[in-house]
PDB file of C-alpha atoms in Angstrom:
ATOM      1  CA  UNK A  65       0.000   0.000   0.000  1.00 42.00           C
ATOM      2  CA  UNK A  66       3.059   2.236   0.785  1.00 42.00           C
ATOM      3  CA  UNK A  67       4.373   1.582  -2.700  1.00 40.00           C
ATOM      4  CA  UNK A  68       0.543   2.729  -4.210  1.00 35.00           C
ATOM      5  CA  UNK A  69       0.743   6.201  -2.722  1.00 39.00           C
ATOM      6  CA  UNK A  70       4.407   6.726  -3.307  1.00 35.00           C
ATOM      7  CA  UNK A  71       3.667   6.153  -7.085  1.00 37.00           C
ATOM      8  CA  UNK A  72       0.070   8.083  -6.637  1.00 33.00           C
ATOM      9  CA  UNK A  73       1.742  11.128  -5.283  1.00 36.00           C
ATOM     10  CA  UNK A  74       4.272  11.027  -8.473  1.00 35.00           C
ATOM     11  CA  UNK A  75       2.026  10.287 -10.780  1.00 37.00           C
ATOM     12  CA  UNK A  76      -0.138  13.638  -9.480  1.00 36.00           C
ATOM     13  CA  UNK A  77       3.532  15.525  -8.818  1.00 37.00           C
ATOM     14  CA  UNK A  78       3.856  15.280 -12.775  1.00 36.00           C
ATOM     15  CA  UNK A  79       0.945  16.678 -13.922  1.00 32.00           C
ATOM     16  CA  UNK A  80       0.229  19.664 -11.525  1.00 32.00           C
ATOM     17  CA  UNK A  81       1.666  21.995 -13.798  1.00 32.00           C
ATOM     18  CA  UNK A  82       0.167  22.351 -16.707  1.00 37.00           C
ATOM     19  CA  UNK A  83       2.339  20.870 -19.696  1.00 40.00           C
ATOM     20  CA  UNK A  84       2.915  23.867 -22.038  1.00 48.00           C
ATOM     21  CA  UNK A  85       3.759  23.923 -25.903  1.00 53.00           C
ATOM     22  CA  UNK A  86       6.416  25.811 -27.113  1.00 65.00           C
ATOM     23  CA  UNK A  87       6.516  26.753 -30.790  1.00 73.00           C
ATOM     24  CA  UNK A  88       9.146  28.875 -31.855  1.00 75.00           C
ATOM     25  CA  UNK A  89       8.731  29.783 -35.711  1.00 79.00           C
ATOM     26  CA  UNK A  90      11.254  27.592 -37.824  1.00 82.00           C
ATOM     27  CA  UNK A  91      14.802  29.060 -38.927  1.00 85.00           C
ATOM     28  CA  UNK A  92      15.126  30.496 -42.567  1.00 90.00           C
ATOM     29  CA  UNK A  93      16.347  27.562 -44.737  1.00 93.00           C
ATOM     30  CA  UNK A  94      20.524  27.392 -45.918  1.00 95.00           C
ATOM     31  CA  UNK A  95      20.192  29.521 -48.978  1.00 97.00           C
ATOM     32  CA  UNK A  96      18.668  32.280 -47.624  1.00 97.00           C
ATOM     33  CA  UNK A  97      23.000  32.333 -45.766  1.00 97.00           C
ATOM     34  CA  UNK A  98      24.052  33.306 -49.170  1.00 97.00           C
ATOM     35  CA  UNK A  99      21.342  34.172 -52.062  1.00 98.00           C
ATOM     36  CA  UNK A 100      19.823  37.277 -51.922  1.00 98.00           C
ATOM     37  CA  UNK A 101      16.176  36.593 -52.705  1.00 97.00           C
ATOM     38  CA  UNK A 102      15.995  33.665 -50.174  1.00 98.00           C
ATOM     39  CA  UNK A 103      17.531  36.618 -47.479  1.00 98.00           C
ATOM     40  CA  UNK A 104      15.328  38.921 -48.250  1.00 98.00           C
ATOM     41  CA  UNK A 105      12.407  36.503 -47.857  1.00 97.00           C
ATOM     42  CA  UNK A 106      13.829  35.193 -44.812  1.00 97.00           C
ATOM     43  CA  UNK A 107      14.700  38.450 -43.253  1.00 97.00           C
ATOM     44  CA  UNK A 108      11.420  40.002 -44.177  1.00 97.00           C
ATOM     45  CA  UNK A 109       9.380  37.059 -42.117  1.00 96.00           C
ATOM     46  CA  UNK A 110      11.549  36.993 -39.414  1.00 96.00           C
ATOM     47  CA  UNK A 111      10.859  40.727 -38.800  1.00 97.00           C
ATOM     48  CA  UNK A 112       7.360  40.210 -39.406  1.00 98.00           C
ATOM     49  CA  UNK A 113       7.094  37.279 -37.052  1.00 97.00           C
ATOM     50  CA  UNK A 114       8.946  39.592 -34.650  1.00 97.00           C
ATOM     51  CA  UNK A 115       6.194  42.614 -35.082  1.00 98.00           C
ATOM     52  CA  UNK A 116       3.384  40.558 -35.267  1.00 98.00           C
ATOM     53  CA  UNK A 117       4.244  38.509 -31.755  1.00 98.00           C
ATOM     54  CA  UNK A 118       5.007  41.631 -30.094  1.00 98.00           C
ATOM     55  CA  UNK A 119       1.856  43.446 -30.653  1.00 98.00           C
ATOM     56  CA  UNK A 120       0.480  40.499 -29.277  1.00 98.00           C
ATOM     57  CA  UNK A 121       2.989  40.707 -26.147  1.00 98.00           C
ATOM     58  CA  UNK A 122       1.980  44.516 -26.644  1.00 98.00           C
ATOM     59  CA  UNK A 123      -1.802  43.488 -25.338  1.00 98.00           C
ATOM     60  CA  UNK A 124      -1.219  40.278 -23.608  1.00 98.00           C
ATOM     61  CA  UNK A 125       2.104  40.610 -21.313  1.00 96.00           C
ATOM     62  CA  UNK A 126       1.628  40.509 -17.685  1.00 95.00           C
ATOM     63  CA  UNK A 127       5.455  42.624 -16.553  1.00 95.00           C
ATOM     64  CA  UNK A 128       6.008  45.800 -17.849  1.00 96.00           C
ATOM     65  CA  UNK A 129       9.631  44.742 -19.065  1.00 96.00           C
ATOM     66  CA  UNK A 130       8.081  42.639 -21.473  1.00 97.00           C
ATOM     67  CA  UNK A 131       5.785  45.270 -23.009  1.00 98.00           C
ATOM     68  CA  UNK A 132       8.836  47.376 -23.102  1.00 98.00           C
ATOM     69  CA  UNK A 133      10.902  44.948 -25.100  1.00 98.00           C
ATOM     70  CA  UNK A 134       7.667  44.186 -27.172  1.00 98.00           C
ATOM     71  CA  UNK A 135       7.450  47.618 -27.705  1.00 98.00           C
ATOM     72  CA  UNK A 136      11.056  48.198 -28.885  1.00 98.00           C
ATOM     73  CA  UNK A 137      11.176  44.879 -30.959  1.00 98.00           C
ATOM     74  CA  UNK A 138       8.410  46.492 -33.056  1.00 98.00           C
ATOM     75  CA  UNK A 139      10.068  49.964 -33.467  1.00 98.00           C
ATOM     76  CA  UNK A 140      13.876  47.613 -34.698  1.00 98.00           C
ATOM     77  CA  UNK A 141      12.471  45.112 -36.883  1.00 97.00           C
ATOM     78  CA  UNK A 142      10.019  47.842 -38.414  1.00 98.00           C
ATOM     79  CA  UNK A 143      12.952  49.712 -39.451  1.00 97.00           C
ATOM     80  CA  UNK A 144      15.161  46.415 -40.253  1.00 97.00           C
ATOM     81  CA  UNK A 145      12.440  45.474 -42.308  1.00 97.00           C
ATOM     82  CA  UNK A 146      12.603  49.282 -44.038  1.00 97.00           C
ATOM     83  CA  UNK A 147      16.400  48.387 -44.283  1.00 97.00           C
ATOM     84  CA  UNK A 148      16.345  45.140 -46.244  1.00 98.00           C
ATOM     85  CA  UNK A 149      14.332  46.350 -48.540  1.00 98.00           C
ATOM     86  CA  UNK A 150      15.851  49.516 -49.371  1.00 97.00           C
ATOM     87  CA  UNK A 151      18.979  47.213 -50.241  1.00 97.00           C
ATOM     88  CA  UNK A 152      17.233  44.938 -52.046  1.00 98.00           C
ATOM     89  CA  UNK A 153      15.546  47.894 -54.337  1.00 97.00           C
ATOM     90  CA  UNK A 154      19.300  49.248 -54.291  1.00 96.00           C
ATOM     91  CA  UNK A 155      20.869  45.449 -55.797  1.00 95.00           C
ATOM     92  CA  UNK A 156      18.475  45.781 -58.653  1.00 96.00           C
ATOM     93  CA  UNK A 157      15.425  43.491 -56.912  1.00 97.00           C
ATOM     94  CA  UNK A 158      11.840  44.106 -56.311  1.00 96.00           C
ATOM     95  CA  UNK A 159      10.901  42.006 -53.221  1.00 94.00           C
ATOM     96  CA  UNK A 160       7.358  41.076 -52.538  1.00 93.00           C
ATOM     97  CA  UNK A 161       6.001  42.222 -48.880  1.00 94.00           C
ATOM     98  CA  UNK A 162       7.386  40.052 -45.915  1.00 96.00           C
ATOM     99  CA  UNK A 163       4.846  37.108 -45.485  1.00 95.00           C
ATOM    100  CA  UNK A 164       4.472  34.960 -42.648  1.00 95.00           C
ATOM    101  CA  UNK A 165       5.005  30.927 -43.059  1.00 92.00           C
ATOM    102  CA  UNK A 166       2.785  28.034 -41.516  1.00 93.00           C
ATOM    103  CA  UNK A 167       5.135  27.564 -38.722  1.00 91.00           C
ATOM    104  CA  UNK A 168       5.453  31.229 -37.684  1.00 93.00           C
ATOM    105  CA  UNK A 169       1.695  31.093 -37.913  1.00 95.00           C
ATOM    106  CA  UNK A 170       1.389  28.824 -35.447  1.00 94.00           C
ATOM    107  CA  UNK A 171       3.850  30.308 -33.112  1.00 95.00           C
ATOM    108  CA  UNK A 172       1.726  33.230 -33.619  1.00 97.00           C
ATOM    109  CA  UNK A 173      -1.660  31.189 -32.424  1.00 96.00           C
ATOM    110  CA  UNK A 174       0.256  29.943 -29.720  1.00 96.00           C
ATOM    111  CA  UNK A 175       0.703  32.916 -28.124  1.00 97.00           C
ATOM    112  CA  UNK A 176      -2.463  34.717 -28.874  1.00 97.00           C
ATOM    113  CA  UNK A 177      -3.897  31.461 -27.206  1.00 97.00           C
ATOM    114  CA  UNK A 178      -2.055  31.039 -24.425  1.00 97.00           C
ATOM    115  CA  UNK A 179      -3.137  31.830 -20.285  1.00 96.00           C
ATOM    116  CA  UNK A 180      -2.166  35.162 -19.274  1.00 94.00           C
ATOM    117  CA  UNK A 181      -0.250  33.636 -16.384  1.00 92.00           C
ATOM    118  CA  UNK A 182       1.395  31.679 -18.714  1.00 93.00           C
ATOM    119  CA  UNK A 183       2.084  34.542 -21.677  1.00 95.00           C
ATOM    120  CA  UNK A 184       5.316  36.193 -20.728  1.00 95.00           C
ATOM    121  CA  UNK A 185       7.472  32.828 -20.334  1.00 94.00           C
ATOM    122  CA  UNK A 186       5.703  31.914 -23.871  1.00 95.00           C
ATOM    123  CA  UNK A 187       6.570  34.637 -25.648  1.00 96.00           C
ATOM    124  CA  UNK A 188      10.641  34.791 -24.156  1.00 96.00           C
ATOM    125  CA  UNK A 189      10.638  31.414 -24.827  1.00 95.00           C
ATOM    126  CA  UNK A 190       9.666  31.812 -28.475  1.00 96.00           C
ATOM    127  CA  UNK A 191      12.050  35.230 -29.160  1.00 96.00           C
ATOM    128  CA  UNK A 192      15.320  33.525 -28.141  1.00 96.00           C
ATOM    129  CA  UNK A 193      15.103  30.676 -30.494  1.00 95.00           C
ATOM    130  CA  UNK A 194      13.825  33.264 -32.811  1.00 96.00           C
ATOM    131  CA  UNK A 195      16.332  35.993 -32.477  1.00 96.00           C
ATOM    132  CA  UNK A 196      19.238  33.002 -32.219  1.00 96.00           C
ATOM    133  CA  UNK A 197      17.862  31.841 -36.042  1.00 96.00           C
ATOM    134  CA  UNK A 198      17.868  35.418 -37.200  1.00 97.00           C
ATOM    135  CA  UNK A 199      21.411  36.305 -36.105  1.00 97.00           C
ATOM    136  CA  UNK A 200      22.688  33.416 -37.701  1.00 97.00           C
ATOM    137  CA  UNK A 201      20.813  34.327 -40.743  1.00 98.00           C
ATOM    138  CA  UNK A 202      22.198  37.906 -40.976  1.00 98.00           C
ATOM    139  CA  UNK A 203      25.932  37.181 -40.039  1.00 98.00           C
ATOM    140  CA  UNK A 204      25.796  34.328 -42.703  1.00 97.00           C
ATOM    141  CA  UNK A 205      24.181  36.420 -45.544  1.00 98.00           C
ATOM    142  CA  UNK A 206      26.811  39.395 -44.052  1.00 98.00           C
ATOM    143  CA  UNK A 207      29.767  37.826 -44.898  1.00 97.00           C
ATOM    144  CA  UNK A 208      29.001  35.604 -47.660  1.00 97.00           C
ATOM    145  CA  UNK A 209      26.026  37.040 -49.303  1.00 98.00           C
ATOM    146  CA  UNK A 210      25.837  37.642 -52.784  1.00 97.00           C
ATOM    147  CA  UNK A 211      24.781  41.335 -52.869  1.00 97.00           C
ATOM    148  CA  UNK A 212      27.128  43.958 -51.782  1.00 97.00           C
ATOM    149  CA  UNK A 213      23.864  46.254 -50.371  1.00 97.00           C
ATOM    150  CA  UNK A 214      22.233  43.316 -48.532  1.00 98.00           C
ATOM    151  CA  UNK A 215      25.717  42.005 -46.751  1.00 98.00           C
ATOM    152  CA  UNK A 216      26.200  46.139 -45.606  1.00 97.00           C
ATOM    153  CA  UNK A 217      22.252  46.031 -44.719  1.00 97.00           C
ATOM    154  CA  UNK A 218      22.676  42.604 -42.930  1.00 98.00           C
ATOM    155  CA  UNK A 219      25.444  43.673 -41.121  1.00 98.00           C
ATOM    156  CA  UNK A 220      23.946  46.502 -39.506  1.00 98.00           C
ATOM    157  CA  UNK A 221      21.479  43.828 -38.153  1.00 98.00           C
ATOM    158  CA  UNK A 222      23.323  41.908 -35.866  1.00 98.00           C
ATOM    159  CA  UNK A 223      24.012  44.326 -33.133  1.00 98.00           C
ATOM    160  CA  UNK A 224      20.629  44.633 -32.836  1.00 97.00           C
ATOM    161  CA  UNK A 225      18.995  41.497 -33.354  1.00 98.00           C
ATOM    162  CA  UNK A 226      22.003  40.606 -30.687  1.00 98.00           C
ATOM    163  CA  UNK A 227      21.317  42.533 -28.251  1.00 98.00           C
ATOM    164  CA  UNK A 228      17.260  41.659 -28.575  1.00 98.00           C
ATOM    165  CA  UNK A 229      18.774  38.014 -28.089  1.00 98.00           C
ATOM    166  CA  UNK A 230      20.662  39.413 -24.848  1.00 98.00           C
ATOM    167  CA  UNK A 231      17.541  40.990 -23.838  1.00 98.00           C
ATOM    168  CA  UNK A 232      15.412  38.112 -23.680  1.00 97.00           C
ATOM    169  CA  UNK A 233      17.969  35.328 -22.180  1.00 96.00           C
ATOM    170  CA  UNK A 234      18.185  37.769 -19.442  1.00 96.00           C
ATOM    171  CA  UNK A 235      14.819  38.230 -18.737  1.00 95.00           C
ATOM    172  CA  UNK A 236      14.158  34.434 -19.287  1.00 91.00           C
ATOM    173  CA  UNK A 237      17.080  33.973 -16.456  1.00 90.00           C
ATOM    174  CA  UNK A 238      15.555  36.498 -14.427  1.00 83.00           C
ATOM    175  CA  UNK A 239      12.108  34.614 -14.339  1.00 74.00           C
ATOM    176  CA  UNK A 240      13.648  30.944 -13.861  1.00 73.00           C
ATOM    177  CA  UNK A 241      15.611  32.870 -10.557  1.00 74.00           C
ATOM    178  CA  UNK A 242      12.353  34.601  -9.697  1.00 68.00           C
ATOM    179  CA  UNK A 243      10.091  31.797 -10.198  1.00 59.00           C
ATOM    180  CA  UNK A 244       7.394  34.276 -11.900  1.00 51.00           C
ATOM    181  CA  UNK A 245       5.944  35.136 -14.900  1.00 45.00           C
TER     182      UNK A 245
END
């Protein structure tokens, strides 16, 4: 009978917290390292993805840090966005609007979906994966893309897509220490 309660009280220790999804949208795929078009595609979803989770974080976020970041992730990649295509225009292309994939779709659903105890940790959780796949993309494409304009544009990126990546380890390691979200 011991044995039954022990394994009882395990069995319930497992499930009382609430198993959570985390879906962070998919990295750009290899070509978009080193072929302008592919970049440009790439680069204009990720900064979509970016503004379009933050204006969700904009309404849903529970600490004001997180609004704040929200806030500042749609005022970068707004102006990244503005960036990359100006470039592209200037290497001789005319790219299509940014456009958001299946998979950054459903990142996107995820959060709009998710608890509002639950939100904040969600939506750090998604932007570090997300910001780790976009500064590989634009350090890749900066020094061995094959458009002068869009290596100089991608360039100017990484600072700031690394310091967005700094930004939202720390306050992911500030909530594990905490406890809260």
């Amino acid at each position: 009978m011991k044995t039954f309660g022990l394994t009882m009280a395990m069995a319930l220790a497992g499930t009382a917290l609430p198993a959570m999804a985390q879906t962070p949208p998919p990295p750009p795929p290899p070509e978009a390292k080193t072929q302008a078009a592919p970049y440009v595609m790439a680069a204009g979803k990720s900064d979509l993805y970016e503004i379009n989770s933050s204006k969700i974080a904009l309404e849903k976020a529970q600490r004001p840090e997180v609004k704040r970041y929200a806030q500042m992730l749609i005022d970068h990649h707004q102006t990244t966005t503005a960036a990359t295509m100006a470039a592209a225009r200037k290497a001789g292309m005319t790219p299509p609007p940014p456009a958001l994939d299946d998979g950054a779709t459903a990142s996107l659903a995820e959060l709009q979906n998710a608890a509002p105890g639950d939100f904040d940790r969600l939506y750090l959780a998604q932007q570090v994966p997300a910001h780790q796949a976009a500064l590989d993309l634009h350090r890749s494409y900066g020094t061995g893309g094959d458009q002068p304009a869009l290596r100089s544009s991608a360039n100017k990126a990484v600072p700031v897509v690394r310091q967005h990546l700094t930004d939202a380890q720390r306050m992911m390691k500030a909530t594990a220490k905490s406890g809260s979200m």
